[in-house]
Amino acid sequence: MSAIEVQRTNVENNLRNLKLSGHVGFDSLPEQLVSKSIQNGFIFNILCIGETGLGKSTLMDSLFNTSFESTPSPHNLPTVKLKAHTYELQESNVRLKLTIVDTVGYGDQINKEESYKAVVDYIDAQFEAYLQEELKIKRSLSVYHDTRIHVCLYFICPTGHGLKSLDLVCMKKLDTKVNIIPIIAKADTISKTELQKFKSKIMQELTANGVEIYQFPVDDESVLEINKSMNAHAPFAVVGSTDFIRVGNKMQRTRQYPWGNVQVENEAHCDFVKLREMLIRTNMEDMREKTHCRHYELYRKKRLEQMGFTDVDSENKPVSFQQTFEAKRSTHLQELQQKEDEMRQMFVLRVKEKEAELKEQERELQERFDKHKRGHQDEKKKLEEARKKLEDDLMEFNRRKSQFSYHTMTLGKSKKK
Ligand SMILES: Nc1nc2c(ncn2[C@@H]2O[C@H](COP(=O)(O)OP(=O)(O)OP(=O)(O)O)[C@@H](O)[C@H]2O)c(=O)[nH]1
Ligand SMILES: [Mg+2]
């Protein structure tokens, strides 16, 4: 037993039950909690994954009994995109900040290999944003708009045959990141007997592929029975509608067909009421809690480990945040120093190389200069010689010229005689 465990056991053993001799007042804690929660309002974020036109928006309208005024998605998008819309809803005095995230273009690409990636990235991005807020020095978590996904409604195509590989791959990638509730969309298109077979085939395929879907909690006495029976009902086969028809004195969401009407809220027609009951009325808080305590915790653990933080060292001794930080800091500084040294060496090397290069250029230039200079001197010498010769020739010419004129003069005089 480690020292900490021994200490903890001692503390536990020292716990004593005491009787109060009068009313103190901490029995109002639950009410304080309720009023605080009501004051702050609740946040709930739903992710709807399903192929285009599978009835995602209609089901959301039906679930929250409103019109979110969504527009149909195009079928020709090259990649899957996620679109989030946030709404403020109020029922009695309880405010709900609801975010519905929709997959746009899911299942429309020929190559569906990367379809789940956008979804995984989106979920991780919300976890990361929360983690960053948590790590801030000046945190404002009480007013922070938490966008982490609390539940993922996975819309299964009502083929009657089983799951598509896209469904299995995507759900497998997501099952450690989000609470998945698979639902059979447009369940009015499957016959009653086929639906039972379809449901068990889906569950069988999910189990065979190790996909863990969200289980309604059975650890609380008050919801044990209902949640147990609802877990056995999965996946819920749902129908949605935006059309209303008067049934008795109540307007009911209904899908009208030539052969009859499907009432969304009629439990004999589909599992819509069961889904609403489980999702909104019974287990919303459990999903919020599981998102924080299980999925986010896992993400946080992985991310902090990735950043180099750890709770225990190699000898299993506890390591404080500060120790890890200081160790990280010193290795970082060492790395920096090493990088700086490397850069300095590199710089010196480069300077030397450049110097040698410049010297070589200078030498070449000098050589060229000397060569030109020599050429120039030769030229000058030649010119000098040519000039000298010219001057000699000129002198010779002048001498001869004067000689000639002297001869002609003496010759002229002797002729006269
Ligand atoms: N048969 C049947 N049709 C439905 C059901 N729910 C919706 N539809 C119809 O399916 C069509 C598409 O419904 P939407 O709710 O817009 O589907 P979506 O999944 O939001 O579509 P995108 O957002 O474009 O991907 C509409 O014509 C709906 O009336 C249902 O439960 N059963
Ligand atoms: Mg839609």
Short mmCIF file of C-alpha atoms and ligand atoms in Angstrom, two decimals:
data_model
loop_
_atom_site.label_atom_id
_atom_site.label_comp_id
_atom_site.label_asym_id
_atom_site.label_seq_id
_atom_site.Cartn_x
_atom_site.Cartn_y
_atom_site.Cartn_z
CA MET A 1 0.00 0.00 0.00
CA SER A 2 1.45 3.38 -0.95
CA ALA A 3 1.91 6.20 1.58
CA ILE A 4 -0.95 8.18 0.12
CA GLU A 5 -3.30 5.18 0.25
CA VAL A 6 -2.42 4.56 3.91
CA GLN A 7 -3.06 8.19 4.71
CA ARG A 8 -6.40 8.07 2.90
CA THR A 9 -7.48 4.92 4.79
CA ASN A 10 -6.60 6.58 8.09
CA VAL A 11 -8.67 9.61 7.18
CA GLU A 12 -11.57 7.34 6.22
CA ASN A 13 -11.25 5.39 9.45
CA ASN A 14 -11.29 8.63 11.39
CA LEU A 15 -14.67 9.57 9.89
CA ARG A 16 -17.37 9.70 12.54
CA ASN A 17 -21.09 9.99 12.20
CA LEU A 18 -22.44 12.87 14.28
CA LYS A 19 -26.03 13.77 15.14
CA LEU A 20 -27.11 17.38 14.84
CA SER A 21 -28.97 18.70 17.81
CA GLY A 22 -30.90 21.24 15.78
CA HIS A 23 -31.68 22.39 12.23
CA VAL A 24 -28.53 23.77 10.58
CA GLY A 25 -29.84 24.29 7.07
CA PHE A 26 -27.59 22.41 4.67
CA ASP A 27 -30.57 20.30 3.67
CA SER A 28 -31.36 23.22 1.38
CA LEU A 29 -28.28 22.38 -0.72
CA PRO A 30 -30.29 20.51 -3.40
CA GLU A 31 -32.65 23.50 -3.75
CA GLN A 32 -29.67 25.85 -3.94
CA LEU A 33 -28.29 23.65 -6.72
CA VAL A 34 -31.60 23.64 -8.60
CA SER A 35 -32.06 27.41 -8.37
CA LYS A 36 -28.46 28.04 -9.46
CA SER A 37 -28.85 25.69 -12.41
CA ILE A 38 -32.13 27.29 -13.43
CA GLN A 39 -30.57 30.71 -13.17
CA ASN A 40 -27.64 29.74 -15.38
CA GLY A 41 -29.74 27.77 -17.87
CA PHE A 42 -28.65 24.54 -19.49
CA ILE A 43 -26.56 23.77 -22.50
CA PHE A 44 -27.22 20.75 -24.67
CA ASN A 45 -25.50 19.96 -27.93
CA ILE A 46 -26.77 17.37 -30.37
CA LEU A 47 -24.87 16.07 -33.37
CA CYS A 48 -27.01 14.58 -36.14
CA ILE A 49 -25.11 12.27 -38.44
CA GLY A 50 -26.95 10.86 -41.38
CA GLU A 51 -27.07 10.80 -45.13
CA THR A 52 -28.58 13.75 -46.96
CA GLY A 53 -32.38 13.80 -46.84
CA LEU A 54 -32.73 11.13 -44.14
CA GLY A 55 -35.04 13.28 -42.06
CA LYS A 56 -32.56 14.84 -39.61
CA SER A 57 -34.05 18.32 -39.62
CA THR A 58 -37.63 17.03 -39.51
CA LEU A 59 -36.80 14.90 -36.46
CA MET A 60 -35.21 17.85 -34.66
CA ASP A 61 -38.30 19.96 -35.34
CA SER A 62 -40.45 17.10 -34.03
CA LEU A 63 -38.30 16.50 -30.92
CA PHE A 64 -38.31 20.10 -29.76
CA ASN A 65 -41.78 20.81 -31.14
CA THR A 66 -40.67 23.88 -33.04
CA SER A 67 -39.42 24.85 -36.46
CA PHE A 68 -35.68 25.36 -36.73
CA GLU A 69 -36.19 26.59 -40.32
CA SER A 70 -33.46 24.47 -41.85
CA THR A 71 -32.75 24.35 -45.55
CA PRO A 72 -32.14 21.13 -47.52
CA SER A 73 -28.49 20.34 -48.23
CA PRO A 74 -27.07 19.92 -51.73
CA HIS A 75 -26.14 16.38 -52.81
CA ASN A 76 -22.99 17.22 -54.73
CA LEU A 77 -20.51 18.42 -52.10
CA PRO A 78 -16.95 17.13 -52.53
CA THR A 79 -16.46 16.73 -48.75
CA VAL A 80 -18.48 16.41 -45.57
CA LYS A 81 -19.02 19.64 -43.66
CA LEU A 82 -20.46 20.25 -40.22
CA LYS A 83 -22.86 23.08 -39.61
CA ALA A 84 -23.82 24.21 -36.13
CA HIS A 85 -26.83 26.33 -35.16
CA THR A 86 -27.53 27.47 -31.64
CA TYR A 87 -31.02 28.25 -30.35
CA GLU A 88 -32.33 29.59 -27.04
CA LEU A 89 -35.40 27.64 -25.94
CA GLN A 90 -37.53 28.17 -22.86
CA GLU A 91 -40.04 25.86 -21.21
CA SER A 92 -41.71 27.16 -18.02
CA ASN A 93 -38.81 28.99 -16.35
CA VAL A 94 -36.07 26.67 -17.63
CA ARG A 95 -33.84 28.02 -20.36
CA LEU A 96 -32.06 25.63 -22.73
CA LYS A 97 -29.27 26.72 -25.03
CA LEU A 98 -29.53 24.07 -27.70
CA THR A 99 -26.95 23.55 -30.42
CA ILE A 100 -27.80 21.29 -33.31
CA VAL A 101 -24.87 20.23 -35.46
CA ASP A 102 -25.70 18.76 -38.83
CA THR A 103 -23.49 16.78 -41.20
CA VAL A 104 -23.82 18.32 -44.65
CA GLY A 105 -23.01 16.06 -47.59
CA TYR A 106 -22.53 12.95 -45.44
CA GLY A 107 -22.48 9.80 -47.59
CA ASP A 108 -22.67 11.73 -50.87
CA GLN A 109 -19.08 11.22 -52.02
CA ILE A 110 -18.05 8.27 -54.20
CA ASN A 111 -15.06 7.66 -51.96
CA LYS A 112 -16.49 7.66 -48.46
CA GLU A 113 -13.25 6.72 -46.74
CA GLU A 114 -12.73 10.16 -45.23
CA SER A 115 -16.39 10.89 -44.37
CA TYR A 116 -15.95 10.31 -40.64
CA LYS A 117 -12.86 12.54 -40.47
CA ALA A 118 -14.75 15.83 -40.54
CA VAL A 119 -16.96 14.60 -37.70
CA VAL A 120 -14.01 13.42 -35.57
CA ASP A 121 -12.20 16.70 -36.19
CA TYR A 122 -15.27 18.69 -35.19
CA ILE A 123 -15.75 16.78 -31.93
CA ASP A 124 -12.04 17.08 -31.08
CA ALA A 125 -12.06 20.80 -31.88
CA GLN A 126 -14.85 21.36 -29.32
CA PHE A 127 -12.91 19.37 -26.69
CA GLU A 128 -9.78 21.34 -27.50
CA ALA A 129 -11.59 24.67 -27.14
CA TYR A 130 -12.86 23.63 -23.72
CA LEU A 131 -9.40 22.40 -22.67
CA GLN A 132 -7.84 25.69 -23.73
CA GLU A 133 -10.42 27.58 -21.67
CA GLU A 134 -9.69 25.31 -18.71
CA LEU A 135 -5.95 25.90 -19.02
CA LYS A 136 -6.26 29.68 -19.15
CA ILE A 137 -5.04 31.66 -16.16
CA LYS A 138 -8.12 33.83 -16.28
CA ARG A 139 -10.87 31.30 -16.84
CA SER A 140 -14.51 32.09 -17.43
CA LEU A 141 -15.98 28.59 -17.47
CA SER A 142 -19.22 29.73 -15.80
CA VAL A 143 -20.13 31.87 -18.80
CA TYR A 144 -18.25 29.78 -21.36
CA HIS A 145 -20.41 28.50 -24.21
CA ASP A 146 -19.63 24.82 -23.99
CA THR A 147 -19.89 23.37 -27.50
CA ARG A 148 -18.84 19.81 -26.66
CA ILE A 149 -21.21 17.31 -28.22
CA HIS A 150 -23.40 15.63 -25.59
CA VAL A 151 -25.11 13.17 -27.87
CA CYS A 152 -24.74 11.93 -31.40
CA LEU A 153 -27.91 10.76 -33.07
CA TYR A 154 -26.77 8.40 -35.80
CA PHE A 155 -29.45 8.15 -38.48
CA ILE A 156 -29.51 4.68 -40.03
CA CYS A 157 -30.91 4.33 -43.54
CA PRO A 158 -34.11 2.23 -43.42
CA THR A 159 -32.82 -0.39 -45.86
CA GLY A 160 -34.11 -3.31 -43.79
CA HIS A 161 -30.88 -5.18 -44.47
CA GLY A 162 -28.34 -3.98 -41.96
CA LEU A 163 -25.69 -1.33 -41.49
CA LYS A 164 -23.55 0.10 -44.26
CA SER A 165 -19.80 -0.06 -43.80
CA LEU A 166 -19.80 3.75 -43.59
CA ASP A 167 -22.11 3.51 -40.55
CA LEU A 168 -19.89 0.98 -38.81
CA VAL A 169 -16.62 2.78 -39.55
CA CYS A 170 -17.98 6.12 -38.43
CA MET A 171 -19.60 4.85 -35.24
CA LYS A 172 -16.45 2.90 -34.35
CA LYS A 173 -14.33 6.05 -34.75
CA LEU A 174 -16.70 8.01 -32.56
CA ASP A 175 -17.64 5.64 -29.77
CA THR A 176 -14.88 6.80 -27.41
CA LYS A 177 -15.56 10.45 -28.14
CA VAL A 178 -19.30 10.87 -27.88
CA ASN A 179 -22.50 9.21 -26.62
CA ILE A 180 -23.92 7.51 -29.70
CA ILE A 181 -27.61 6.78 -30.01
CA PRO A 182 -28.32 4.97 -33.26
CA ILE A 183 -31.80 5.54 -34.68
CA ILE A 184 -33.58 4.07 -37.66
CA ALA A 185 -34.69 7.01 -39.75
CA LYS A 186 -37.96 7.13 -41.72
CA ALA A 187 -39.13 4.01 -39.91
CA ASP A 188 -42.55 4.28 -41.53
CA THR A 189 -40.97 2.81 -44.67
CA ILE A 190 -40.33 -0.58 -43.03
CA SER A 191 -43.00 -3.13 -42.19
CA LYS A 192 -43.56 -4.23 -38.59
CA THR A 193 -42.02 -7.71 -38.95
CA GLU A 194 -39.09 -6.46 -41.00
CA LEU A 195 -38.39 -3.78 -38.41
CA GLN A 196 -37.79 -6.30 -35.61
CA LYS A 197 -35.38 -8.28 -37.78
CA PHE A 198 -33.68 -5.07 -38.88
CA LYS A 199 -33.24 -3.92 -35.28
CA SER A 200 -31.66 -7.19 -34.14
CA LYS A 201 -29.44 -7.30 -37.24
CA ILE A 202 -28.18 -3.79 -36.45
CA MET A 203 -27.45 -4.64 -32.81
CA GLN A 204 -25.74 -7.84 -33.86
CA GLU A 205 -23.52 -5.97 -36.33
CA LEU A 206 -22.67 -3.30 -33.77
CA THR A 207 -21.63 -5.91 -31.21
CA ALA A 208 -19.69 -7.95 -33.77
CA ASN A 209 -17.69 -4.86 -34.71
CA GLY A 210 -17.13 -3.77 -31.13
CA VAL A 211 -19.05 -0.51 -31.49
CA GLU A 212 -20.10 0.78 -28.08
CA ILE A 213 -23.28 2.75 -28.21
CA TYR A 214 -24.65 4.86 -25.37
CA GLN A 215 -26.42 2.83 -22.70
CA PHE A 216 -29.09 4.55 -20.65
CA PRO A 217 -27.81 4.42 -17.03
CA VAL A 218 -29.15 1.72 -14.75
CA ASP A 219 -27.32 2.76 -11.59
CA ASP A 220 -30.08 5.05 -10.37
CA GLU A 221 -33.07 3.34 -8.73
CA SER A 222 -35.57 5.93 -9.96
CA VAL A 223 -34.83 5.33 -13.66
CA LEU A 224 -33.52 1.77 -13.51
CA GLU A 225 -36.66 0.05 -14.79
CA ILE A 226 -37.42 2.44 -17.62
CA ASN A 227 -33.81 2.72 -18.76
CA LYS A 228 -33.34 -1.04 -18.69
CA SER A 229 -36.35 -1.62 -20.91
CA MET A 230 -35.34 1.23 -23.22
CA ASN A 231 -31.82 -0.19 -23.62
CA ALA A 232 -33.47 -3.35 -24.89
CA HIS A 233 -35.45 -1.29 -27.41
CA ALA A 234 -32.44 0.15 -29.22
CA PRO A 235 -32.11 1.23 -31.93
CA PHE A 236 -35.20 3.43 -31.85
CA ALA A 237 -37.19 3.46 -35.04
CA VAL A 238 -38.36 7.03 -35.52
CA VAL A 239 -40.63 9.03 -37.75
CA GLY A 240 -40.66 12.79 -38.03
CA SER A 241 -43.11 15.21 -39.54
CA THR A 242 -43.75 18.89 -39.89
CA ASP A 243 -47.42 18.38 -40.79
CA PHE A 244 -50.21 18.39 -38.23
CA ILE A 245 -53.63 16.74 -38.28
CA ARG A 246 -56.39 17.13 -35.71
CA VAL A 247 -56.86 13.96 -33.70
CA GLY A 248 -59.66 14.40 -31.17
CA ASN A 249 -59.09 17.89 -29.82
CA LYS A 250 -55.33 17.86 -30.27
CA MET A 251 -53.15 18.70 -33.26
CA GLN A 252 -50.82 15.75 -33.88
CA ARG A 253 -47.64 15.55 -35.95
CA THR A 254 -48.64 13.13 -38.67
CA ARG A 255 -47.46 11.76 -41.99
CA GLN A 256 -50.39 11.24 -44.29
CA TYR A 257 -50.39 8.44 -46.85
CA PRO A 258 -53.11 7.26 -49.23
CA TRP A 259 -53.51 4.13 -47.09
CA GLY A 260 -53.46 5.83 -43.69
CA ASN A 261 -51.72 8.15 -41.27
CA VAL A 262 -48.53 7.70 -39.26
CA GLN A 263 -48.71 9.58 -36.01
CA VAL A 264 -45.26 10.60 -34.80
CA GLU A 265 -46.27 10.54 -31.14
CA ASN A 266 -48.18 7.29 -31.33
CA GLU A 267 -46.14 4.58 -29.64
CA ALA A 268 -47.87 1.92 -31.74
CA HIS A 269 -46.57 3.63 -34.88
CA CYS A 270 -42.94 4.36 -33.97
CA ASP A 271 -40.41 4.87 -31.15
CA PHE A 272 -40.36 8.67 -31.37
CA VAL A 273 -41.86 9.17 -27.90
CA LYS A 274 -39.40 6.69 -26.40
CA LEU A 275 -36.49 8.58 -27.96
CA ARG A 276 -37.79 11.95 -26.74
CA GLU A 277 -38.38 10.54 -23.28
CA MET A 278 -34.89 9.11 -23.05
CA LEU A 279 -33.07 11.96 -24.73
CA ILE A 280 -34.75 14.97 -23.21
CA ARG A 281 -36.79 13.98 -20.18
CA THR A 282 -34.80 11.22 -18.47
CA ASN A 283 -31.17 11.12 -19.47
CA MET A 284 -30.10 14.55 -20.72
CA GLU A 285 -28.12 15.24 -17.55
CA ASP A 286 -26.48 11.82 -17.68
CA MET A 287 -25.31 12.49 -21.23
CA ARG A 288 -23.94 15.87 -20.22
CA GLU A 289 -22.14 14.26 -17.31
CA LYS A 290 -20.75 11.35 -19.35
CA THR A 291 -19.51 13.79 -21.96
CA HIS A 292 -17.58 15.67 -19.29
CA CYS A 293 -16.44 12.79 -17.08
CA ARG A 294 -15.77 10.13 -19.66
CA HIS A 295 -15.26 11.44 -23.19
CA TYR A 296 -13.73 14.82 -22.39
CA GLU A 297 -11.61 13.28 -19.62
CA LEU A 298 -10.18 10.78 -22.11
CA TYR A 299 -9.43 13.55 -24.61
CA ARG A 300 -7.85 15.70 -21.88
CA LYS A 301 -5.70 12.80 -20.66
CA LYS A 302 -4.43 12.05 -24.15
CA ARG A 303 -3.74 15.71 -24.94
CA LEU A 304 -1.90 16.39 -21.69
CA GLU A 305 0.19 13.25 -22.15
CA GLN A 306 0.92 14.39 -25.68
CA MET A 307 2.11 17.72 -24.26
CA GLY A 308 4.47 15.76 -21.99
CA PHE A 309 2.57 15.94 -18.70
CA THR A 310 2.33 12.89 -16.48
CA ASP A 311 1.03 12.02 -13.01
CA VAL A 312 3.81 9.57 -12.10
CA ASP A 313 7.43 9.23 -13.16
CA SER A 314 9.22 6.10 -14.43
CA GLU A 315 9.49 4.82 -10.84
CA ASN A 316 5.77 5.32 -10.28
CA LYS A 317 6.35 8.27 -7.94
CA PRO A 318 3.90 11.17 -8.15
CA VAL A 319 5.08 14.07 -10.26
CA SER A 320 3.66 17.52 -9.68
CA PHE A 321 2.60 19.83 -12.47
CA GLN A 322 5.40 22.19 -11.51
CA GLN A 323 8.04 19.43 -11.67
CA THR A 324 6.87 18.41 -15.12
CA PHE A 325 6.79 22.03 -16.19
CA GLU A 326 10.29 22.69 -14.89
CA ALA A 327 11.66 19.49 -16.46
CA LYS A 328 10.01 20.45 -19.75
CA ARG A 329 11.37 23.96 -19.44
CA SER A 330 14.92 22.80 -18.83
CA THR A 331 14.85 20.33 -21.75
CA HIS A 332 13.34 23.05 -23.89
CA LEU A 333 16.10 25.47 -22.86
CA GLN A 334 18.72 22.79 -23.56
CA GLU A 335 17.24 22.18 -26.96
CA LEU A 336 17.20 25.90 -27.60
CA GLN A 337 20.84 26.21 -26.52
CA GLN A 338 21.78 23.29 -28.76
CA LYS A 339 19.91 24.85 -31.66
CA GLU A 340 21.61 28.18 -31.00
CA ASP A 341 25.05 26.49 -30.98
CA GLU A 342 24.27 24.65 -34.16
CA MET A 343 23.12 27.85 -35.78
CA ARG A 344 26.24 29.68 -34.64
CA GLN A 345 28.47 26.94 -36.04
CA MET A 346 26.53 26.95 -39.22
CA PHE A 347 26.86 30.74 -39.40
CA VAL A 348 30.64 30.60 -38.89
CA LEU A 349 30.91 27.89 -41.53
CA ARG A 350 28.82 29.92 -43.94
CA VAL A 351 30.91 33.05 -43.30
CA LYS A 352 34.10 31.09 -43.95
CA GLU A 353 32.69 29.64 -47.13
CA LYS A 354 31.62 33.08 -48.28
CA GLU A 355 35.00 34.52 -47.40
CA ALA A 356 36.78 31.84 -49.42
CA GLU A 357 34.40 32.44 -52.29
CA LEU A 358 35.05 36.18 -52.16
CA LYS A 359 38.79 35.65 -51.98
CA GLU A 360 38.68 33.39 -55.01
CA GLN A 361 36.68 36.03 -56.87
CA GLU A 362 39.17 38.71 -55.82
CA ARG A 363 42.06 36.57 -57.00
CA GLU A 364 40.38 35.99 -60.35
CA LEU A 365 39.71 39.70 -60.67
CA GLN A 366 43.32 40.53 -59.84
CA GLU A 367 44.49 38.05 -62.43
CA ARG A 368 42.23 39.60 -65.04
CA PHE A 369 43.40 43.06 -64.06
CA ASP A 370 47.06 42.03 -64.31
CA LYS A 371 46.46 40.44 -67.69
CA HIS A 372 44.72 43.57 -68.97
CA LYS A 373 47.49 45.71 -67.53
CA ARG A 374 50.16 43.66 -69.27
CA GLY A 375 48.23 43.80 -72.53
CA HIS A 376 47.86 47.52 -72.12
CA GLN A 377 51.58 47.97 -71.49
CA ASP A 378 52.47 45.87 -74.55
CA GLU A 379 50.10 47.92 -76.62
CA LYS A 380 51.57 51.13 -75.24
CA LYS A 381 55.08 49.93 -75.99
CA LYS A 382 54.13 49.00 -79.52
CA LEU A 383 52.50 52.36 -80.04
CA GLU A 384 55.55 54.09 -78.61
CA GLU A 385 57.78 52.22 -81.04
CA ALA A 386 55.46 52.99 -83.91
CA ARG A 387 55.47 56.67 -82.93
CA LYS A 388 59.25 56.68 -82.67
CA LYS A 389 59.56 55.05 -86.05
CA LEU A 390 57.13 57.57 -87.48
CA GLU A 391 59.15 60.42 -86.01
CA ASP A 392 62.37 58.90 -87.41
CA ASP A 393 60.70 58.50 -90.80
CA LEU A 394 59.49 62.08 -90.59
CA MET A 395 62.96 63.32 -89.71
CA GLU A 396 64.43 61.27 -92.54
CA PHE A 397 61.81 62.65 -94.85
CA ASN A 398 62.53 66.22 -93.81
CA ARG A 399 66.26 65.67 -94.13
CA ARG A 400 65.80 64.28 -97.59
CA LYS A 401 63.40 67.01 -98.47
CA SER A 402 65.88 69.70 -97.48
CA GLN A 403 68.62 67.84 -99.30
CA PHE A 404 66.50 67.69 -102.36
CA SER A 405 65.64 71.36 -102.32
CA TYR A 406 69.36 72.22 -101.84
CA HIS A 407 70.28 70.11 -104.89
CA THR A 408 67.65 71.65 -107.06
CA MET A 409 68.81 75.11 -106.02
CA THR A 410 72.54 74.40 -106.76
CA LEU A 411 71.61 72.66 -109.99
CA GLY A 412 69.57 75.68 -111.09
CA LYS A 413 72.44 78.11 -110.40
CA SER A 414 75.05 76.09 -112.33
CA LYS A 415 72.75 75.87 -115.37
CA LYS A 416 72.42 79.66 -115.46
CA LYS A 417 76.13 79.99 -115.51
N1 LIG B 1 -41.15 8.71 -44.95
C1 LIG B 1 -40.59 9.60 -44.17
N2 LIG B 1 -40.13 10.74 -44.69
C2 LIG B 1 -39.57 11.65 -43.88
C3 LIG B 1 -39.42 11.43 -42.51
N3 LIG B 1 -38.80 12.51 -41.96
C4 LIG B 1 -38.56 13.38 -42.96
N4 LIG B 1 -39.04 12.86 -44.12
C5 LIG B 1 -38.98 13.50 -45.41
O1 LIG B 1 -37.67 13.40 -45.94
C6 LIG B 1 -37.33 14.57 -46.65
C7 LIG B 1 -36.05 15.16 -46.09
O2 LIG B 1 -36.26 15.57 -44.76
P1 LIG B 1 -35.27 16.50 -43.98
O3 LIG B 1 -35.72 16.57 -42.59
O4 LIG B 1 -35.08 17.78 -44.71
O5 LIG B 1 -33.94 15.64 -44.10
P2 LIG B 1 -32.48 16.06 -43.69
O6 LIG B 1 -31.79 14.82 -43.29
O7 LIG B 1 -32.51 17.18 -42.75
O8 LIG B 1 -31.92 16.54 -45.09
P3 LIG B 1 -30.59 17.39 -45.36
O9 LIG B 1 -30.47 18.40 -44.27
O10 LIG B 1 -30.85 17.98 -46.69
O11 LIG B 1 -29.49 16.39 -45.36
C8 LIG B 1 -38.51 15.51 -46.51
O12 LIG B 1 -39.31 15.38 -47.66
C9 LIG B 1 -39.26 14.98 -45.31
O13 LIG B 1 -40.65 15.22 -45.38
C10 LIG B 1 -39.93 10.22 -41.97
O14 LIG B 1 -39.83 9.94 -40.79
N5 LIG B 1 -40.49 9.36 -42.85
MG MG B 2 -31.53 19.05 -42.79
#
